[in-house]
Every structure is written in structure tokens, then in C-alpha cells.
Amino acid sequence: MNEDKPGDSQNLACVFCRKNDDCPNKYGEKKTKEKWNLTVHYYCLLMSSGIWQRGKEEEGVYGFLIEDIRKEVNRASKLKCCVCKKNGASIGCVAPRCKRSYHFPCGLQRECIFQFTGNFASFCWNHRPVQIITSNNYRESLPCTICLEFIEPIPSYNILRSPCCKNAWFHRDCLQVQAINAGVFFFRCTICSNSDIFQKEMLRMGIHIPEKDASWELEENAYQELLQHHERCDVRRCRCKEGRDYNAPDSKWEIKRCQCCGSSGTHLACSSLRSWEQNWECLECRGIIYNSGEFQKAKKHVLPNSNNVGITDCLLEESSPKLPRQSPGSQSKDLLRQGSKFRRNVSTLLIELGFQIKKKTKRLYINKANIWTSALDAFRNRNFNPSYAIEVAYVIENDNFGSEHPGSKQEFLSLLMQHLENSSLFEGSLSKNLSLNSQALKENLYYEAGKMLAISLVHGGPSPGFFSKTLFNCLVYGPENTQPILDDVSDFDVAQIIIRINTATTVADLKSVINECYNYLELIGCLRLITTLSDKYMLVKDILVYHVIQRVQAPFESFKQGLKTLGVLEKIQAYPEAFCSILCHKPESLSAKILSDLFTVHTLPDVKALGFWNSYLQAVEDGTSTTTMEDILIFATGCSSIPPAGFKPTPSIECLHVDFPVGNKCNNCLAIPVTNTYKEFQENMDFTIRNTLKLEKEDSSHYIGH
């Protein structure tokens, strides 16, 4: 008798609003407790002014005890609703000196706002919060970005604007339905996918965001069909004796899917593919690609000869972005990339990958004095799952008390990327390639490095930014379609051999250099018959391919497998232009405007302190401060640059009555001091940030380059 009876409650009235409507979207779930002859709407109960949740979730009704509900009903029976003039008005406006009380449905009717967060405040129609738009540049109607019905872009009770995208407008009812279906984990701006700022504003404006999984996540086997791969040979003449459905991995009878649609397949042998890495398109996709107006046949390359090619025209400069020879598959991949609809923002791509991250959290115990070893142990733990949310706890080595304190996930990933960049797994100065480290290969560290890079990108950490174009092209197009350049060679002796061969002006000089380097060239299998001076270019090409690509083939394959974690490599290969910007280039330099826009004010601002903050940023940019923009960001977040996927939570500023600034890296929060003068403000900021980072650097200097 104590169980809920929603099926029998259709004609029973809510004890608060006296309505028997069963409309979860408007009034919340309707529940009946037959034992106590009690029926309530969830929102009527939740928003009542004189009741608190004193029990556990399973006690009473949603944790509200039965005796408390009866007391609240008795209290409300003495209050008259200012809308319908009937008794039982359990909800009151929280504005000071406002005496209005109303039922929940009556409040909705008069466009009151109910905030489903904090103290669950309610506001009458005269005191409700509003969205303030400084200027309205919209002269025509705009579509609601959910239902696409045109609306007047003027903030009102029924029309809301996104706080993060100025051209995104919504119906209140559309937002409420979407929030109920998406839940707190998936409710976000439909334009930019921001969740923090968007949810905070929607809660302020009275949108209820339930703490539950999205409705589509609760359907059993809802995505089962997405887990099924096409495994059938669909070419006109299948040569496999075992039949079209036969699939033997790592053999010529392995099935390769169409790289464009994924809904057709072929055995490698049936389409004369030499390896699974080669691209392949089905007839339908190939017809679309080659019949499109954008496709142009690649021009033939002129072979170099001694008369028209100098040293600077060959291998001492960056090679041409066009590859020497491309399969139809790689050409079509280039074509698809050129189409405007395939040009994607890298942050959006990483946010999409981030949807794989589950609510379940895995805590990593990290020793900052040895980031690499502790990270390696954590990622290799059999209970570690890269799709679990990461929580970091810093521990101190040889601490007998076993103390730990919360750490910043983004700071940890930032330190890990710094270690990788300076590790022996890569070689080169600025742009790096994989090195050949036999011990690291034996310990499978190249795989772990690729896995760490993938995890950092998907979990909101920094990008490496140190890949050479050659390493990147090998990952995207395959080593067989990549031509290294001299800058890829970090070994001084090998570089000198290449330069001497390339600068030989006669056949005699060339042969003399080859004789001097005979043992080396024989060892790497690059000896060739020299008949003309132009043969030197093919010789140099062979040396480069061996030293930069073939020599590190085993590390490359291992690294590539690690980079497949969470589908990162597949995403890179699908959108190379977007990922090249973060894998091969360092982030843009920070400026005063970038930092000013990055940090938001979450507390009631101190006008003077905020003015000092903006002046301080300008002073740092002008070089009149002892700190840098990167120092400020590290002090507040643990990162020296903005991660490609953005910060989560969004960096914020608080103005506190403290003498010195305080950086909370776990919450990306910077507390700035409230001082009487700007000079005092700048001195306190410089002193604290400079000395804090100096101490942290001294603590970590012995392991960053380890």
C-alpha cells in the first residue's frame, strides 16, 4: 500500500493546487501515496515555501516527510492565492516586502518564475528576473533554434536568449521540454554546445533541469545498431572462396569498409588493396566524388634533373604540400576535406569525442614529483577506463601519513604533455618526430604516449603542438604517401651526409662522398648505382625515408595504436586541417583581451578591483609587469594555454578582501585582492604569482626533463 500508484491517480487532486491534471512537463510528476491518502505534483511540493527535504530520497515523497507535507498543507490552507482567490497558496514571492502568494499552476498562468536550484526561490510577475539586452540589432524575426518557428527576438517571459550565443533564441516551452529530455548532463546551447554558462542562465530564468540521464540514454539497447559494422564484400566479383561474409583480420581476406559511407565493403584482395591502411570507396561514393564540380585531375609533376633543380629546390626546404602520388582514395579524401561542409572547428570535434566520457569517475593518484611514472601506473591499471571521467588526487612520495589533496585534471594533463614533449620518445628541436628507443619500445611506451595524447585531447587537456608535418602526414595519409625533408633529421652526422650528397656538383664528387659513407649507406640499404648527377636526389630521398620513417616503423605503429584511444586517430584522419592547427602548431599567444574575455565574474563585483584587474592585464601585455599572461593563466588554472576543448569549469574571478591573490586550479577560479590603490594591487599580484610559480618550478625542475 506504500507504493506509488500513478495509474490510479488520474482523478485525484494535488493537495497543494487542488488540480487533478497529470502533466509532468508543466507540474512535474504526479505521485499518490495511498497509505496516507496523499497526491502531490512534484513541482507544487518542491516550490512550497515552508517545507524542506528532511528525509532520504526513498522516504515519504521524494525525501519530503509525510508529516512535513501535512504541516505545509495546513499552513497553506490559511493563505489565499492572489490569482484564483482560493485558499491553499503554498508559494510566496521571495522579493522583500512582497506579500503575494499563489498556487504553482496559478503562478505559471501569471508568468511567475520558479528557480529549480539553490533555495528554490519563486518570483511573482512584478519581481521576476529578466534578461537585459543592451542593444537590439534584430529588426526581423528569427527562428527558435529548437522548433525553428519564427519569433520576435525580444526577451520576455516566453522568449529567452542564449547567454553564450547572441543569435540563439528559444521558446520557453521548447527549452523546458528539451531540458527534461536531455537532463543535466546533455542540456546545452544548441549553437555552441556550452553547458556551464547556458545552464546557469536557464536555471535563473526558471527552466527546470532534472539531474538524470537523457531520455535517449535510458532506452535499452538504444544504440545497439551503431555498434554493428558492415562486414560483407559488395564488389561485383568477389574472389573469396569462403563467401562474401567471410572476414579474416590481418589477411588479404579482411573486409575494408568504404571510407565515405561505411555501408559497403570489400575484401582487400577483391579490390587489389595491398594493406588495410589504403583508402577505398564504393562505386556510389566514387561516382559522387568524381562527378562533383570541385574535382580536378592532379597535374603531373616534372621529374627533377641536374639542369632545372638546385639545392634549394629539392630537399633542404619544406616539401610541396601535394603528395608525389596519391591513390584515388586519398584524392577523394582531399576532395571531401575541401568541401565547406567538412570543415569543422577542432573544439567542436573534441567536444563530440567528449560525449563518450561517462558519469562514472576514476580517481588517479598522482605524484607531482614523478608525473610520468605515476601517470603510467594509473593509465595501465586494469581498472582504468579512458571513457571514465578523470579525477586527480596529488600524493606525496614517502609520506607515512598517506595524505592526499585534490588536484587539477587540466594541470596534470598539462604537466604530462610537457614531459612527453621533452622525453626521449621524440627527437627534434621545435617540430618533433618519433625517435628509436629500443628500451621504450620494449616497455610499450610509444603506445602509452599515443594513448596519453588522445586522453589529453578528449578530456579537456592541452594539445601537444610539437608534431612535425612529416609525423602528422604519416598519421593521416600513411608513411607510404609521405616525403620527409632535411629538417626532420635531428642526427647531425646523418644531416651532414645528406647535405654533402645534395651539394655535390660533379659525378666524381658525388661518388667520392658515397665512398666515404659506404659503410653507412650499405647498413641502411641505400647504396645505388650512380650514373648521372641527378641520381643524388633519389639517393637523398632514400636516406630521408629510411632515417625518418622506416627506421622508426615499429615505434610509429605502436604510437598510432595508442592514438586510436577514444577514436582520436580516426577523427584526425577525417579532419586533418582542423587537427593540424593544434598538433603541429603551438597555441596563439595570450593577450589582455583574450584573458579578459576568458575569465567571467561569478560574484558581486567590486568595481574598483575589476578596474585594477583590467589595468593589470594591460600592464602585463605592455611589459611593465614582472609576470606574463601565461603566468596568470598557470596560477589560476594550471595551464599555460587555453585547451582546444576549452576550460571546464569556465575560468572565473572573485573579488575578495584579501591581501594577495589566490588561485584555485581545481575550479579555475582566481580570487583577486581588494586594495586601495592600483600600485598596491599590482605589487601584490606580481609578488604572489611570481613566487608561487617559482616554488612550483623548483619542485618540478628535477623531473620535467627526466
JSON list of C-alpha atoms in Angstrom, two decimals, residues 109-204:
[
{"chain": "A", "resi": 109, "resn": "GLN", "atom": "CA", "xyz": [-0.55, 31.23, -15.60]},
{"chain": "A", "resi": 110, "resn": "ARG", "atom": "CA", "xyz": [0.59, 34.71, -14.45]},
{"chain": "A", "resi": 111, "resn": "GLU", "atom": "CA", "xyz": [4.15, 34.09, -15.75]},
{"chain": "A", "resi": 112, "resn": "CYS", "atom": "CA", "xyz": [5.89, 33.83, -12.40]},
{"chain": "A", "resi": 113, "resn": "ILE", "atom": "CA", "xyz": [9.40, 32.38, -12.40]},
{"chain": "A", "resi": 114, "resn": "PHE", "atom": "CA", "xyz": [10.38, 29.39, -10.26]},
{"chain": "A", "resi": 115, "resn": "GLN", "atom": "CA", "xyz": [14.09, 28.66, -9.83]},
{"chain": "A", "resi": 116, "resn": "PHE", "atom": "CA", "xyz": [14.80, 24.94, -9.51]},
{"chain": "A", "resi": 117, "resn": "THR", "atom": "CA", "xyz": [18.16, 25.44, -7.81]},
{"chain": "A", "resi": 118, "resn": "GLY", "atom": "CA", "xyz": [19.65, 26.81, -4.59]},
{"chain": "A", "resi": 119, "resn": "ASN", "atom": "CA", "xyz": [16.85, 27.73, -2.20]},
{"chain": "A", "resi": 120, "resn": "PHE", "atom": "CA", "xyz": [14.17, 27.08, -4.87]},
{"chain": "A", "resi": 121, "resn": "ALA", "atom": "CA", "xyz": [13.08, 30.70, -4.93]},
{"chain": "A", "resi": 122, "resn": "SER", "atom": "CA", "xyz": [9.96, 31.91, -6.72]},
{"chain": "A", "resi": 123, "resn": "PHE", "atom": "CA", "xyz": [9.26, 35.40, -8.09]},
{"chain": "A", "resi": 124, "resn": "CYS", "atom": "CA", "xyz": [5.92, 36.98, -8.89]},
{"chain": "A", "resi": 125, "resn": "TRP", "atom": "CA", "xyz": [5.23, 38.71, -12.21]},
{"chain": "A", "resi": 126, "resn": "ASN", "atom": "CA", "xyz": [6.40, 42.09, -10.86]},
{"chain": "A", "resi": 127, "resn": "HIS", "atom": "CA", "xyz": [9.68, 40.91, -9.36]},
{"chain": "A", "resi": 128, "resn": "ARG", "atom": "CA", "xyz": [10.79, 38.10, -11.66]},
{"chain": "A", "resi": 129, "resn": "PRO", "atom": "CA", "xyz": [14.35, 38.19, -13.14]},
{"chain": "A", "resi": 130, "resn": "VAL", "atom": "CA", "xyz": [14.65, 39.42, -16.71]},
{"chain": "A", "resi": 131, "resn": "GLN", "atom": "CA", "xyz": [17.25, 39.16, -19.44]},
{"chain": "A", "resi": 132, "resn": "ILE", "atom": "CA", "xyz": [18.79, 42.54, -20.12]},
{"chain": "A", "resi": 133, "resn": "ILE", "atom": "CA", "xyz": [19.85, 43.14, -23.72]},
{"chain": "A", "resi": 134, "resn": "THR", "atom": "CA", "xyz": [21.91, 46.32, -24.11]},
{"chain": "A", "resi": 135, "resn": "SER", "atom": "CA", "xyz": [21.02, 46.85, -27.75]},
{"chain": "A", "resi": 136, "resn": "ASN", "atom": "CA", "xyz": [18.64, 45.10, -30.11]},
{"chain": "A", "resi": 137, "resn": "ASN", "atom": "CA", "xyz": [20.05, 44.90, -33.64]},
{"chain": "A", "resi": 138, "resn": "TYR", "atom": "CA", "xyz": [17.46, 42.39, -34.79]},
{"chain": "A", "resi": 139, "resn": "ARG", "atom": "CA", "xyz": [14.85, 44.05, -36.97]},
{"chain": "A", "resi": 140, "resn": "GLU", "atom": "CA", "xyz": [13.31, 40.88, -38.34]},
{"chain": "A", "resi": 141, "resn": "SER", "atom": "CA", "xyz": [12.01, 37.68, -36.82]},
{"chain": "A", "resi": 142, "resn": "LEU", "atom": "CA", "xyz": [14.46, 34.90, -36.02]},
{"chain": "A", "resi": 143, "resn": "PRO", "atom": "CA", "xyz": [13.80, 31.15, -35.72]},
{"chain": "A", "resi": 144, "resn": "CYS", "atom": "CA", "xyz": [13.67, 29.38, -32.37]},
{"chain": "A", "resi": 145, "resn": "THR", "atom": "CA", "xyz": [16.76, 27.18, -32.64]},
{"chain": "A", "resi": 146, "resn": "ILE", "atom": "CA", "xyz": [14.82, 24.19, -31.30]},
{"chain": "A", "resi": 147, "resn": "CYS", "atom": "CA", "xyz": [11.47, 24.18, -33.14]},
{"chain": "A", "resi": 148, "resn": "LEU", "atom": "CA", "xyz": [12.59, 26.59, -35.96]},
{"chain": "A", "resi": 149, "resn": "GLU", "atom": "CA", "xyz": [9.33, 28.55, -35.70]},
{"chain": "A", "resi": 150, "resn": "PHE", "atom": "CA", "xyz": [9.95, 32.29, -36.20]},
{"chain": "A", "resi": 151, "resn": "ILE", "atom": "CA", "xyz": [9.74, 34.51, -33.12]},
{"chain": "A", "resi": 152, "resn": "GLU", "atom": "CA", "xyz": [10.30, 38.17, -32.29]},
{"chain": "A", "resi": 153, "resn": "PRO", "atom": "CA", "xyz": [13.84, 38.48, -30.82]},
{"chain": "A", "resi": 154, "resn": "ILE", "atom": "CA", "xyz": [12.71, 40.46, -27.78]},
{"chain": "A", "resi": 155, "resn": "PRO", "atom": "CA", "xyz": [13.40, 38.97, -24.32]},
{"chain": "A", "resi": 156, "resn": "SER", "atom": "CA", "xyz": [10.17, 38.22, -22.47]},
{"chain": "A", "resi": 157, "resn": "TYR", "atom": "CA", "xyz": [8.74, 35.53, -20.25]},
{"chain": "A", "resi": 158, "resn": "ASN", "atom": "CA", "xyz": [8.06, 33.20, -23.19]},
{"chain": "A", "resi": 159, "resn": "ILE", "atom": "CA", "xyz": [11.10, 34.18, -25.30]},
{"chain": "A", "resi": 160, "resn": "LEU", "atom": "CA", "xyz": [14.63, 33.58, -23.97]},
{"chain": "A", "resi": 161, "resn": "ARG", "atom": "CA", "xyz": [18.05, 34.29, -25.43]},
{"chain": "A", "resi": 162, "resn": "SER", "atom": "CA", "xyz": [21.15, 32.16, -25.04]},
{"chain": "A", "resi": 163, "resn": "PRO", "atom": "CA", "xyz": [23.76, 33.80, -22.78]},
{"chain": "A", "resi": 164, "resn": "CYS", "atom": "CA", "xyz": [26.65, 32.43, -24.86]},
{"chain": "A", "resi": 165, "resn": "CYS", "atom": "CA", "xyz": [25.35, 32.89, -28.44]},
{"chain": "A", "resi": 166, "resn": "LYS", "atom": "CA", "xyz": [23.76, 36.23, -29.22]},
{"chain": "A", "resi": 167, "resn": "ASN", "atom": "CA", "xyz": [21.85, 34.93, -32.25]},
{"chain": "A", "resi": 168, "resn": "ALA", "atom": "CA", "xyz": [20.26, 31.97, -30.43]},
{"chain": "A", "resi": 169, "resn": "TRP", "atom": "CA", "xyz": [16.66, 32.49, -29.30]},
{"chain": "A", "resi": 170, "resn": "PHE", "atom": "CA", "xyz": [14.21, 29.99, -27.84]},
{"chain": "A", "resi": 171, "resn": "HIS", "atom": "CA", "xyz": [10.62, 29.48, -26.79]},
{"chain": "A", "resi": 172, "resn": "ARG", "atom": "CA", "xyz": [10.47, 28.84, -23.03]},
{"chain": "A", "resi": 173, "resn": "ASP", "atom": "CA", "xyz": [8.30, 25.77, -23.63]},
{"chain": "A", "resi": 174, "resn": "CYS", "atom": "CA", "xyz": [10.80, 24.38, -26.18]},
{"chain": "A", "resi": 175, "resn": "LEU", "atom": "CA", "xyz": [13.65, 24.85, -23.71]},
{"chain": "A", "resi": 176, "resn": "GLN", "atom": "CA", "xyz": [11.74, 23.17, -20.89]},
{"chain": "A", "resi": 177, "resn": "VAL", "atom": "CA", "xyz": [10.88, 20.11, -22.96]},
{"chain": "A", "resi": 178, "resn": "GLN", "atom": "CA", "xyz": [14.48, 19.84, -24.17]},
{"chain": "A", "resi": 179, "resn": "ALA", "atom": "CA", "xyz": [15.82, 20.19, -20.61]},
{"chain": "A", "resi": 180, "resn": "ILE", "atom": "CA", "xyz": [13.56, 17.41, -19.33]},
{"chain": "A", "resi": 181, "resn": "ASN", "atom": "CA", "xyz": [14.58, 15.11, -22.18]},
{"chain": "A", "resi": 182, "resn": "ALA", "atom": "CA", "xyz": [18.31, 15.92, -22.08]},
{"chain": "A", "resi": 183, "resn": "GLY", "atom": "CA", "xyz": [18.88, 16.14, -18.33]},
{"chain": "A", "resi": 184, "resn": "VAL", "atom": "CA", "xyz": [21.74, 17.99, -16.66]},
{"chain": "A", "resi": 185, "resn": "PHE", "atom": "CA", "xyz": [24.43, 16.02, -18.50]},
{"chain": "A", "resi": 186, "resn": "PHE", "atom": "CA", "xyz": [23.28, 16.81, -22.05]},
{"chain": "A", "resi": 187, "resn": "PHE", "atom": "CA", "xyz": [21.33, 20.09, -21.78]},
{"chain": "A", "resi": 188, "resn": "ARG", "atom": "CA", "xyz": [23.44, 22.69, -23.56]},
{"chain": "A", "resi": 189, "resn": "CYS", "atom": "CA", "xyz": [23.32, 25.55, -26.02]},
{"chain": "A", "resi": 190, "resn": "THR", "atom": "CA", "xyz": [22.11, 24.29, -29.39]},
{"chain": "A", "resi": 191, "resn": "ILE", "atom": "CA", "xyz": [24.59, 26.55, -31.21]},
{"chain": "A", "resi": 192, "resn": "CYS", "atom": "CA", "xyz": [27.93, 26.36, -29.33]},
{"chain": "A", "resi": 193, "resn": "SER", "atom": "CA", "xyz": [27.25, 23.37, -27.01]},
{"chain": "A", "resi": 194, "resn": "ASN", "atom": "CA", "xyz": [28.25, 25.40, -23.94]},
{"chain": "A", "resi": 195, "resn": "SER", "atom": "CA", "xyz": [26.73, 23.85, -20.81]},
{"chain": "A", "resi": 196, "resn": "ASP", "atom": "CA", "xyz": [28.07, 25.80, -17.79]},
{"chain": "A", "resi": 197, "resn": "ILE", "atom": "CA", "xyz": [27.05, 29.36, -18.71]},
{"chain": "A", "resi": 198, "resn": "PHE", "atom": "CA", "xyz": [23.94, 28.18, -20.57]},
{"chain": "A", "resi": 199, "resn": "GLN", "atom": "CA", "xyz": [22.57, 26.05, -17.73]},
{"chain": "A", "resi": 200, "resn": "LYS", "atom": "CA", "xyz": [23.25, 28.74, -15.12]},
{"chain": "A", "resi": 201, "resn": "GLU", "atom": "CA", "xyz": [21.24, 31.31, -17.08]},
{"chain": "A", "resi": 202, "resn": "MET", "atom": "CA", "xyz": [18.40, 28.91, -17.82]},
{"chain": "A", "resi": 203, "resn": "LEU", "atom": "CA", "xyz": [18.12, 27.97, -14.13]},
{"chain": "A", "resi": 204, "resn": "ARG", "atom": "CA", "xyz": [17.99, 31.69, -13.29]}
]
